[in-house]
mmCIF file of C-alpha atoms in Angstrom:
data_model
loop_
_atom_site.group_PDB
_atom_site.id
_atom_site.type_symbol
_atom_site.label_atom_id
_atom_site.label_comp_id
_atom_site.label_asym_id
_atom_site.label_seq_id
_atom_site.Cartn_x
_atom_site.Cartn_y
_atom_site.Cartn_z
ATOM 1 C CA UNK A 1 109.470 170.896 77.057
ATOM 2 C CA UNK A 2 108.033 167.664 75.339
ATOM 3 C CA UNK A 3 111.201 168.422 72.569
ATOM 4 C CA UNK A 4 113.965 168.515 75.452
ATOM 5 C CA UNK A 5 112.737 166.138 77.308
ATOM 6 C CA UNK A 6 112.681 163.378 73.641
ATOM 7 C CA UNK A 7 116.235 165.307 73.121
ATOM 8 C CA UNK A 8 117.418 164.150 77.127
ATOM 9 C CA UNK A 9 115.634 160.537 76.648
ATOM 10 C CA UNK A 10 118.230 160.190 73.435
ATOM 11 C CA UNK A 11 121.333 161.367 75.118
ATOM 12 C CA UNK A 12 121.849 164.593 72.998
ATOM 13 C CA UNK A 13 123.272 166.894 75.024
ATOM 14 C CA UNK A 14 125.511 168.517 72.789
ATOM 15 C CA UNK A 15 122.769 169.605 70.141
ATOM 16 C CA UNK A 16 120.566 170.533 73.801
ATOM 17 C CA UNK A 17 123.800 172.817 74.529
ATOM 18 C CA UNK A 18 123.935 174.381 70.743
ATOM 19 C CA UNK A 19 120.611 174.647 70.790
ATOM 20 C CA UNK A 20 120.283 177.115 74.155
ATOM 21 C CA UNK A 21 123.326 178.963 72.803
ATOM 22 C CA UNK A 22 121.460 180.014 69.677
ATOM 23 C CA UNK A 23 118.847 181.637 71.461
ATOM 24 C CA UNK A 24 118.506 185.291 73.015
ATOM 25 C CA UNK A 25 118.437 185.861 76.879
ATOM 26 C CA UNK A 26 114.537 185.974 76.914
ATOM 27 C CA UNK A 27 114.333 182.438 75.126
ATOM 28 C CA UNK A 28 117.091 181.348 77.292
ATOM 29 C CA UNK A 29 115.021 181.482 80.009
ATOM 30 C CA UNK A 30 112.493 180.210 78.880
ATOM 31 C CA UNK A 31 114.220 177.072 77.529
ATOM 32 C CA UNK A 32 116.287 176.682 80.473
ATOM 33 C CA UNK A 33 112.890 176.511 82.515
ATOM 34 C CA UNK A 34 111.541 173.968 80.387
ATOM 35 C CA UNK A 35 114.925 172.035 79.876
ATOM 36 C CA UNK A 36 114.863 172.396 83.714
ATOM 37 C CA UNK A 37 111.191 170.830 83.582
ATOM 38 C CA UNK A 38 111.944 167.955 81.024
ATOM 39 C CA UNK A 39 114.865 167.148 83.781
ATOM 40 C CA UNK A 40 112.141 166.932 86.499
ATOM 41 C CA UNK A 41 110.549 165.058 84.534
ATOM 42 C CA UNK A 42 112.672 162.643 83.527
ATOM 43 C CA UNK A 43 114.519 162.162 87.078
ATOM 44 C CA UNK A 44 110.914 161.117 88.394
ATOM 45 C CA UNK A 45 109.907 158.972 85.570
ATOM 46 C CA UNK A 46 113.511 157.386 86.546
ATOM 47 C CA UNK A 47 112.334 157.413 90.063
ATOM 48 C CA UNK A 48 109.754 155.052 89.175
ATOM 49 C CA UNK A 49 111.309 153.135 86.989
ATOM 50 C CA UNK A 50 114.053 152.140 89.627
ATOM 51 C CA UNK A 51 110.753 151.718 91.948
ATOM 52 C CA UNK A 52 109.209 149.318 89.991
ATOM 53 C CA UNK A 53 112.253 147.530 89.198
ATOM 54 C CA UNK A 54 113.576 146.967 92.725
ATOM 55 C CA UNK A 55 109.497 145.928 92.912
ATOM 56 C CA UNK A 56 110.125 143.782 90.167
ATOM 57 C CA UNK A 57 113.336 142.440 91.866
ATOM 58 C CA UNK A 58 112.045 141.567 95.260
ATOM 59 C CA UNK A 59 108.980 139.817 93.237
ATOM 60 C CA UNK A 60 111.407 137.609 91.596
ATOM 61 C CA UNK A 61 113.142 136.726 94.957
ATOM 62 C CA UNK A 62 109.761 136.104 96.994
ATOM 63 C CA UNK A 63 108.716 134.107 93.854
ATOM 64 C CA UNK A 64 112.181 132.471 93.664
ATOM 65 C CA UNK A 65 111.682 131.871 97.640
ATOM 66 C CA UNK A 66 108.451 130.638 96.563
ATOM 67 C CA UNK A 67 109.899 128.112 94.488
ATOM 68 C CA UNK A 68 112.634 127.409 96.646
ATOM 69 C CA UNK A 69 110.241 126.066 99.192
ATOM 70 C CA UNK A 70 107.836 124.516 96.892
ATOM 71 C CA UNK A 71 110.877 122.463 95.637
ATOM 72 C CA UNK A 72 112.365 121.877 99.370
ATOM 73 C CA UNK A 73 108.611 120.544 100.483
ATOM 74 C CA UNK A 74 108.437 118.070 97.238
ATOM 75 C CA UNK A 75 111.891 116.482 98.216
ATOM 76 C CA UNK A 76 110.775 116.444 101.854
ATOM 77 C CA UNK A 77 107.644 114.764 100.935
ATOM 78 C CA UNK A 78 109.090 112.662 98.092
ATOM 79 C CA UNK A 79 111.853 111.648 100.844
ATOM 80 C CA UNK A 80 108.818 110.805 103.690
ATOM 81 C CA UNK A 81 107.588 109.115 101.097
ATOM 82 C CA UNK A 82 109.979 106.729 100.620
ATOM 83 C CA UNK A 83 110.701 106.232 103.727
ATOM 84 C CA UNK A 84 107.417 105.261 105.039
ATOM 85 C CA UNK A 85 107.501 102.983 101.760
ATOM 86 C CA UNK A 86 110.516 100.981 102.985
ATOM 87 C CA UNK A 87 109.120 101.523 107.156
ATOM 88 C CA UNK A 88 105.845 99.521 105.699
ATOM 89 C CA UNK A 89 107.894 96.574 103.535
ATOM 90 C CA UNK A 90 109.213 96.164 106.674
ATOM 91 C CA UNK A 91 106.228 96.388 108.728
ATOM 92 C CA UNK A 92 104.956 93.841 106.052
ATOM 93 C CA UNK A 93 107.909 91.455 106.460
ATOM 94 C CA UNK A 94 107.841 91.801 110.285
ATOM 95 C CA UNK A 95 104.357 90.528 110.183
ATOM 96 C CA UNK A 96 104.844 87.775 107.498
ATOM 97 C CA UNK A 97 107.572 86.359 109.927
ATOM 98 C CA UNK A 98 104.868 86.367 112.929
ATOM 99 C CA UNK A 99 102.407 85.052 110.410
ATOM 100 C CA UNK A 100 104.915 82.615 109.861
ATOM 101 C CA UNK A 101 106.182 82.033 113.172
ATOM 102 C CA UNK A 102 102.304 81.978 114.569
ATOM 103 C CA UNK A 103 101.802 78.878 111.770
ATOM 104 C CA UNK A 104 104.715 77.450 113.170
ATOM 105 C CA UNK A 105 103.281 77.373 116.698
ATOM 106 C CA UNK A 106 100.618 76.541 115.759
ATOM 107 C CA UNK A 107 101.847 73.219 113.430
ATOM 108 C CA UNK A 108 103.996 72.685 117.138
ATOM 109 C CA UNK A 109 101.234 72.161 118.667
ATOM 110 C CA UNK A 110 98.959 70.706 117.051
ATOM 111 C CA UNK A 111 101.883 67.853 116.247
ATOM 112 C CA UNK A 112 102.509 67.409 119.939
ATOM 113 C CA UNK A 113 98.758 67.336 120.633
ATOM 114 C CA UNK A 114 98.928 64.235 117.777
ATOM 115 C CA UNK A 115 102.006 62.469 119.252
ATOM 116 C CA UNK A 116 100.626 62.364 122.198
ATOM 117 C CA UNK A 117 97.762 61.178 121.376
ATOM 118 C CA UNK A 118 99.339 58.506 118.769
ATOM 119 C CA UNK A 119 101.641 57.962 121.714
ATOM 120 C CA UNK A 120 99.080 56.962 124.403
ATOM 121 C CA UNK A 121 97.691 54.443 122.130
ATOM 122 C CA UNK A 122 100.479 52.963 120.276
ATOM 123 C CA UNK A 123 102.261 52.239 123.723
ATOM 124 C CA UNK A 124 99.185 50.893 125.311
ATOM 125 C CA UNK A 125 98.982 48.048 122.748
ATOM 126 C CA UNK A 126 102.225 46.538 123.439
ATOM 127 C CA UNK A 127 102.537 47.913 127.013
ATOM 128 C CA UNK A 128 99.494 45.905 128.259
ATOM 129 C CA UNK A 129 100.643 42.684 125.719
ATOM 130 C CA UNK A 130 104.331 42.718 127.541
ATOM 131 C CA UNK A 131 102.336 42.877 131.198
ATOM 132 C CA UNK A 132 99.521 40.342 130.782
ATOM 133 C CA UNK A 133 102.067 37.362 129.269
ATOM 134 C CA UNK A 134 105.078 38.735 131.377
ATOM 135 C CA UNK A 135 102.047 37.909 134.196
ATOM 136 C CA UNK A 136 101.547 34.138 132.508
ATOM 137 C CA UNK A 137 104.477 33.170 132.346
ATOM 138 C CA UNK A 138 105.414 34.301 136.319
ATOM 139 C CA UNK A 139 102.062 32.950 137.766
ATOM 140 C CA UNK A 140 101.436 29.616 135.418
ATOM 141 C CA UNK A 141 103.401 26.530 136.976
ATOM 142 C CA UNK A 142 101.992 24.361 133.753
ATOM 143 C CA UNK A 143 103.000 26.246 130.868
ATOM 144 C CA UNK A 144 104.633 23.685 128.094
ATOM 145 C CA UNK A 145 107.477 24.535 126.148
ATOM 146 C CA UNK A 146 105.090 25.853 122.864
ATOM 147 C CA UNK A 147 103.392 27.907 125.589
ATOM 148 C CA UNK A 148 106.341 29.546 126.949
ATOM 149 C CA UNK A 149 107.705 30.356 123.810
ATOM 150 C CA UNK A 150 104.458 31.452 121.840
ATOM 151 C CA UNK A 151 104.645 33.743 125.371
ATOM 152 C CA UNK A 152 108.345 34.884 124.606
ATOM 153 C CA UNK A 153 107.977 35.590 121.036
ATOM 154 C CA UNK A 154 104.878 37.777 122.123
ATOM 155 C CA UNK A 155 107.215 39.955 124.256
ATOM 156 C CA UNK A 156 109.906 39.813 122.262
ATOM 157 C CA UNK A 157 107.733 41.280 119.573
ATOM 158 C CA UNK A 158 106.372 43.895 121.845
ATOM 159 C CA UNK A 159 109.472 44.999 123.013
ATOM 160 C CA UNK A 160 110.545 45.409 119.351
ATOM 161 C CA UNK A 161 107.471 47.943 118.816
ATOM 162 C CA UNK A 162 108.260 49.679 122.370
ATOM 163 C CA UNK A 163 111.625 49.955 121.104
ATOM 164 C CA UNK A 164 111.013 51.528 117.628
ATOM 165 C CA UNK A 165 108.121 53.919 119.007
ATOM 166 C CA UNK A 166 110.659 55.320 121.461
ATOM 167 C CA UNK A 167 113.419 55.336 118.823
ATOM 168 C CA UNK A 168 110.872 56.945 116.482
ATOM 169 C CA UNK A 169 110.166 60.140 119.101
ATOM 170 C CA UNK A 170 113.702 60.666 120.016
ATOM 171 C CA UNK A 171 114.406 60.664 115.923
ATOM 172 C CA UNK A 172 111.737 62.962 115.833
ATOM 173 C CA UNK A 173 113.363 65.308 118.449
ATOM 174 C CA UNK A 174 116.601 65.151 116.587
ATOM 175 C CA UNK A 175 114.701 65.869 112.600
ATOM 176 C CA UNK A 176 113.140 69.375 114.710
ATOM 177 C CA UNK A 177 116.583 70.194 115.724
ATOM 178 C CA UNK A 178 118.528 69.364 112.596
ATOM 179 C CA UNK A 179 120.606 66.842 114.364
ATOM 180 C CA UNK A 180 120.329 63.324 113.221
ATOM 181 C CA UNK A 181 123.788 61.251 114.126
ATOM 182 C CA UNK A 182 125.158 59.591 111.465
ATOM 183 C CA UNK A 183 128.110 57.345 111.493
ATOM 184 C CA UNK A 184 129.790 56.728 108.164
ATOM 185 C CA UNK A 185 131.659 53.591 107.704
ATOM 186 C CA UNK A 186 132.528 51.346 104.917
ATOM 187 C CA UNK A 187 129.933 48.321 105.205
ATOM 188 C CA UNK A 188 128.549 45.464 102.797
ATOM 189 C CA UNK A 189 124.749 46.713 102.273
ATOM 190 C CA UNK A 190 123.809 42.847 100.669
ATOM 191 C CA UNK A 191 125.055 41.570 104.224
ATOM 192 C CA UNK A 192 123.023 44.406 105.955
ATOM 193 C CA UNK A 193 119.761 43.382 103.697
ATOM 194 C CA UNK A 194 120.283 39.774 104.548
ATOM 195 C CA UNK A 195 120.505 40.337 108.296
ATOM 196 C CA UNK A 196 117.598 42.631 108.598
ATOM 197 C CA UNK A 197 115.163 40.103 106.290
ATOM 198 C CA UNK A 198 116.464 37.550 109.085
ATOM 199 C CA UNK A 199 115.320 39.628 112.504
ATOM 200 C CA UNK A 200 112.268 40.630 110.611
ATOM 201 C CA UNK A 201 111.077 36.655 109.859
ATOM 202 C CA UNK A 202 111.539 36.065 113.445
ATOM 203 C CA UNK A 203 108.969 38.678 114.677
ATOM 204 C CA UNK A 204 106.819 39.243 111.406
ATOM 205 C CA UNK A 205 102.950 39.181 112.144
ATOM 206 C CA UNK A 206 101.897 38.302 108.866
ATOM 207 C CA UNK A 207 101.415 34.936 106.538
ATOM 208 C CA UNK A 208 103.230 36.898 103.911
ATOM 209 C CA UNK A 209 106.497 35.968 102.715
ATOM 210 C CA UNK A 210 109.430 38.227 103.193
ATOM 211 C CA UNK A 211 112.120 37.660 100.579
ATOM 212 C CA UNK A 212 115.292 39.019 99.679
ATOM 213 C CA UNK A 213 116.706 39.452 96.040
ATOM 214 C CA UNK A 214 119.804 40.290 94.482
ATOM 215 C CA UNK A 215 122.387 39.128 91.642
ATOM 216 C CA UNK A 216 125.061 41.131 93.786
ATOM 217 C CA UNK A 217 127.188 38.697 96.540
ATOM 218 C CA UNK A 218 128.223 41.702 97.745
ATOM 219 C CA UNK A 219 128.757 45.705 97.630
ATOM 220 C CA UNK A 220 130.927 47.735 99.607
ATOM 221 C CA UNK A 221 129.635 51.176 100.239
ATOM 222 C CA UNK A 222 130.483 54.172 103.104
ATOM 223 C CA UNK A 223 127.316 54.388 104.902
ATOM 224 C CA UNK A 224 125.871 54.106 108.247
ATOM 225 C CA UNK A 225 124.646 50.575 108.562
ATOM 226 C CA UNK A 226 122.595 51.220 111.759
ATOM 227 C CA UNK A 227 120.582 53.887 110.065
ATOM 228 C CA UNK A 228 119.968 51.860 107.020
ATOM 229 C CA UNK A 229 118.903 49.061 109.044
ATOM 230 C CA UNK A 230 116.620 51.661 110.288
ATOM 231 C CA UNK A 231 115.002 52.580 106.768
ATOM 232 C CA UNK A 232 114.811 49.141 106.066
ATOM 233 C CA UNK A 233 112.851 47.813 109.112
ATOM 234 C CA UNK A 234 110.355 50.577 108.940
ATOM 235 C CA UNK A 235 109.728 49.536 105.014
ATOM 236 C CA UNK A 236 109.665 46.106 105.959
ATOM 237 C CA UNK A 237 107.224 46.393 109.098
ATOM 238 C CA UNK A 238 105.014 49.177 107.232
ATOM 239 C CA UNK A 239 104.473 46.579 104.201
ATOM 240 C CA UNK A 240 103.693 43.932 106.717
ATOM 241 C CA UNK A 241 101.022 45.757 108.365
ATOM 242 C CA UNK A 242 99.062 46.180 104.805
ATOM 243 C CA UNK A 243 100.336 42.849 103.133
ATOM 244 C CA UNK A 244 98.888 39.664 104.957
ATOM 245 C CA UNK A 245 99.006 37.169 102.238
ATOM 246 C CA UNK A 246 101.442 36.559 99.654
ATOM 247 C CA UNK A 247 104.757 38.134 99.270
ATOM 248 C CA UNK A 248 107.335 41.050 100.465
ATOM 249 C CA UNK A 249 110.243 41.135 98.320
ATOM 250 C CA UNK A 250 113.233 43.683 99.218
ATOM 251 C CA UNK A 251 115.715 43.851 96.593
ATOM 252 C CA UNK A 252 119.075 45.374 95.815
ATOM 253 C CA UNK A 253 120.227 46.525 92.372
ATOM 254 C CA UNK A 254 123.172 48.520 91.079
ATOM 255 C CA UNK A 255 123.484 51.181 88.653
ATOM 256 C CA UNK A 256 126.028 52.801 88.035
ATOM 257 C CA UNK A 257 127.553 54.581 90.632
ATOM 258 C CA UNK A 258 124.458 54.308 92.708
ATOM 259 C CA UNK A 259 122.028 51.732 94.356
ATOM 260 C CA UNK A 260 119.135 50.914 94.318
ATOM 261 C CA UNK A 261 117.059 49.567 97.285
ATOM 262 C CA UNK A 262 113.222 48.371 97.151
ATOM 263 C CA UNK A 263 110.629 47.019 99.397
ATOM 264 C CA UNK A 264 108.149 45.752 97.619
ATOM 265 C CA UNK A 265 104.780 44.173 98.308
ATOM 266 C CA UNK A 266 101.007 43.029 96.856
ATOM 267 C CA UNK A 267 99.010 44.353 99.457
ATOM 268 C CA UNK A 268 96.542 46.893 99.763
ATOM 269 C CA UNK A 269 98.644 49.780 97.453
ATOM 270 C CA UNK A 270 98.523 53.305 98.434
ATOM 271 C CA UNK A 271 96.363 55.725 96.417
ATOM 272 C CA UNK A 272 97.604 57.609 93.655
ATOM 273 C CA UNK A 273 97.004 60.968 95.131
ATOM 274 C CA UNK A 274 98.181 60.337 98.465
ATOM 275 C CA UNK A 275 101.830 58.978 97.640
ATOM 276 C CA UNK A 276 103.025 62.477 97.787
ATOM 277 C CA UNK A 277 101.880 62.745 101.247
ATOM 278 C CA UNK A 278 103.174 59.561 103.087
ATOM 279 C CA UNK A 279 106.179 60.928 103.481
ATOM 280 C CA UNK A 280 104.813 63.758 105.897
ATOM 281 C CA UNK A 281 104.766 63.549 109.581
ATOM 282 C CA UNK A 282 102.399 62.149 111.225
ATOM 283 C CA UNK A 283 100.337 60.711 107.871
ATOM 284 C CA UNK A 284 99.016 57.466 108.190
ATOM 285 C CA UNK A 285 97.647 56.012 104.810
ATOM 286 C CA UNK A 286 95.240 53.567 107.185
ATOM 287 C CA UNK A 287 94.019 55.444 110.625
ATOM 288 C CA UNK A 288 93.527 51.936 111.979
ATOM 289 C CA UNK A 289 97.247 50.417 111.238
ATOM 290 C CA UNK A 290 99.563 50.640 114.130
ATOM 291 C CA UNK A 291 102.447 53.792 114.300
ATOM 292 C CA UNK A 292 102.998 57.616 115.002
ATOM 293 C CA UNK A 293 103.012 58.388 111.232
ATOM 294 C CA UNK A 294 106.743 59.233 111.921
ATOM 295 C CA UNK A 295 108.688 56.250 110.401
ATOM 296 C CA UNK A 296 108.607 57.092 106.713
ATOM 297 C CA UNK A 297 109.272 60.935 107.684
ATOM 298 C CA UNK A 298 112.719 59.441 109.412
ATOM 299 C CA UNK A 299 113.033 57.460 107.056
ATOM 300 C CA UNK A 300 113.403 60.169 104.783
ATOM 301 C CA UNK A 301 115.252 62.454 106.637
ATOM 302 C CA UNK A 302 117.712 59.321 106.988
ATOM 303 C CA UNK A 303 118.137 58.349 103.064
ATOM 304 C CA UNK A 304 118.739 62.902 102.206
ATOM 305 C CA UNK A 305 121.273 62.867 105.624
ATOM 306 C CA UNK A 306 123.042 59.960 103.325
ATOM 307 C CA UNK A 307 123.487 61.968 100.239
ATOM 308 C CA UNK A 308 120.473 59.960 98.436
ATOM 309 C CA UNK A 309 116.613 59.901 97.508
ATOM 310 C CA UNK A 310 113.486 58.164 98.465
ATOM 311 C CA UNK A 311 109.822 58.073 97.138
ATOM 312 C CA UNK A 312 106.970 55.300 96.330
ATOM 313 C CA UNK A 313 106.853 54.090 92.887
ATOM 314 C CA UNK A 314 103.301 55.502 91.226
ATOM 315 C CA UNK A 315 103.734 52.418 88.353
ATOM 316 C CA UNK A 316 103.739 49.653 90.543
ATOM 317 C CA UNK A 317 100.377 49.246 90.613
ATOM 318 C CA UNK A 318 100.229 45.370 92.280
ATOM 319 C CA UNK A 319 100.675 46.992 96.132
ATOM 320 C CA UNK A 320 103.133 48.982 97.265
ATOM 321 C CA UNK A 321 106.815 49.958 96.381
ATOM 322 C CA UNK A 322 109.479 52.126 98.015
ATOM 323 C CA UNK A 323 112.819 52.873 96.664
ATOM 324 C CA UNK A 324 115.234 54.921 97.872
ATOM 325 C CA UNK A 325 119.165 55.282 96.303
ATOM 326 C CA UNK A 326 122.438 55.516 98.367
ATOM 327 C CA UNK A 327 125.871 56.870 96.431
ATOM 328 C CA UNK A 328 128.253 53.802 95.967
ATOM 329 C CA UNK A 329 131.563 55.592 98.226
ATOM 330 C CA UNK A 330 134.122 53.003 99.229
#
């Protein structure tokens, strides 16, 4: 049987056919029986074979399923993944803008809280000077003419503070809504210097000097005189309020297609590592000096809206000095 069935494995049928014919009836039998066997044989070893393959198969599909999966779950997760990474960016920009925002709030209000209280007390000062003379002057009968007009400069120069503290909050309002008005028109800025030095002799409260200098007669530029006149008056007054003796010189020089503008001074100075800060809101160099702490803010605001720069010179070291540059546009 064993040599039919190795004959049947190796696909010789022929010599399996020769070989039976060869042999008497008896041995006929008896090889057909065992041929028959090795057949048996070999049609259940095949049986089990095709078993264990189609086991085989369906292994390889449950492990390809396997796979499948394991592959579908990793792009799921890898795809969660991401997305939660880009949900929390988000998250984390959402909450730097209400970080933000909350600063902002809370900068609002602690600058209105400041104003107002700036406010109260600059407008008191002036506020009771322009009652109690306006009251001499309407209930004295024997006021002389030195008097009367000591009394009407006093007003005068109240009315002038009144006048820039209210001019000072409604620039204010205007710098938190980006909407400063500026009116461009061709003007002589010597003529503008000369006028302002002028008003600001008439009203000064100070024994220092207030000069003008310049080698130009005169210099067209496209500007908005009213807002320069601005920027020069808070300069002016601000170096009058720390300068009480000896000079304040403002003083106009050209270079090239720009000029230049100073206010100089030998008062007190301003330290070193707070000239960086004066131009801030609400920072006062002096706690005790009249003012919001707006004017050199607006004034800054003012000289950027007009295409030019302003800052305090750190080597002038006998006071004080602002410059600030305008473009020279006929």
């Amino acid at each position: 049987m064993a040599k039919y069935k190795l004959m049947l494995k190796e696909g010789k049928y022929d010599s399996i056919g020769i070989e039976l014919s060869n042999l008497d009836n008896a041995d006929k039998v008896s090889s057909m029986s065992e041929y028959n066997e090795s057949m048996e044989d070999l049609r259940q070893e095949y049986d089990l074979q095709t078993l264990e393959l189609e086991n085989s198969i369906r292994d390889n599909e449950n492990k390809e399923k396997i796979i499948t999966c394991i592959i579908i779950s990793l792009i799921i997760t890898f795809t969660l993944s991401i997305l939660l990474y880009i949900q929390n960016k988000k998250l984390k920009r959402y909450r730097e803008k209400w970080r933000v925002m909350q600063i902002s709030a809370e900068i609002a209000l602690r600058n209105k809280s400041t104003i107002l209280s700036n406010m109260s007390h600059e407008i008191k000062t002036p506020l009771n000077a322009l009652i109690g003379f306006s009251d001499i002057i309407s209930e004295s009968n024997d006021l002389d003419d030195n008097a009367m007009q000591e009394c009407n400069d006093i007003i005068k120069l109240n009315s002038s503070l009144l006048q820039n503290l209210i001019n000072d909050v409604i620039d204010m309002s205007r710098l938190n809504i980006n909407n400063l008005r500026i009116n461009l028109k061709s003007c002589d800025i010597i003529d503008i210097c000369r006028k302002t030095i002028n008003t600001l002799q008439q009203i000064k409260q100070t024994d220092a000097d207030i000069l003008f200098e310049s080698d130009i007669k005169r210099l067209i530029i496209k500007t908005d005189p009213a807002r320069i006149q601005q920027v020069l008056i808070n300069l002016l007054v601000n170096a009058t309020k720390f300068c009480k003796q000896g000079s304040i010189i403002l003083k106009v020089e050209r270079e090239g297609d720009m000029v230049y503008v100073s206010v100089s001074d030998n008062g007190t100075g301003i330290p070193l590592d707070k000239q960086h800060l004066v131009f801030d809101r609400f920072e006062k160099v002096d706690e005790d000096t009249h003012g919001t702490g707006l004017g050199l803010s607006i004034c800054k605001l003012i000289v950027t809206e007009l295409k030019g720069k302003i800052w305090v010179d750190p080597a002038y070291t006998e006071g004080a000095r602002f410059i600030f540059t305008l473009p020279i546009v006929n």
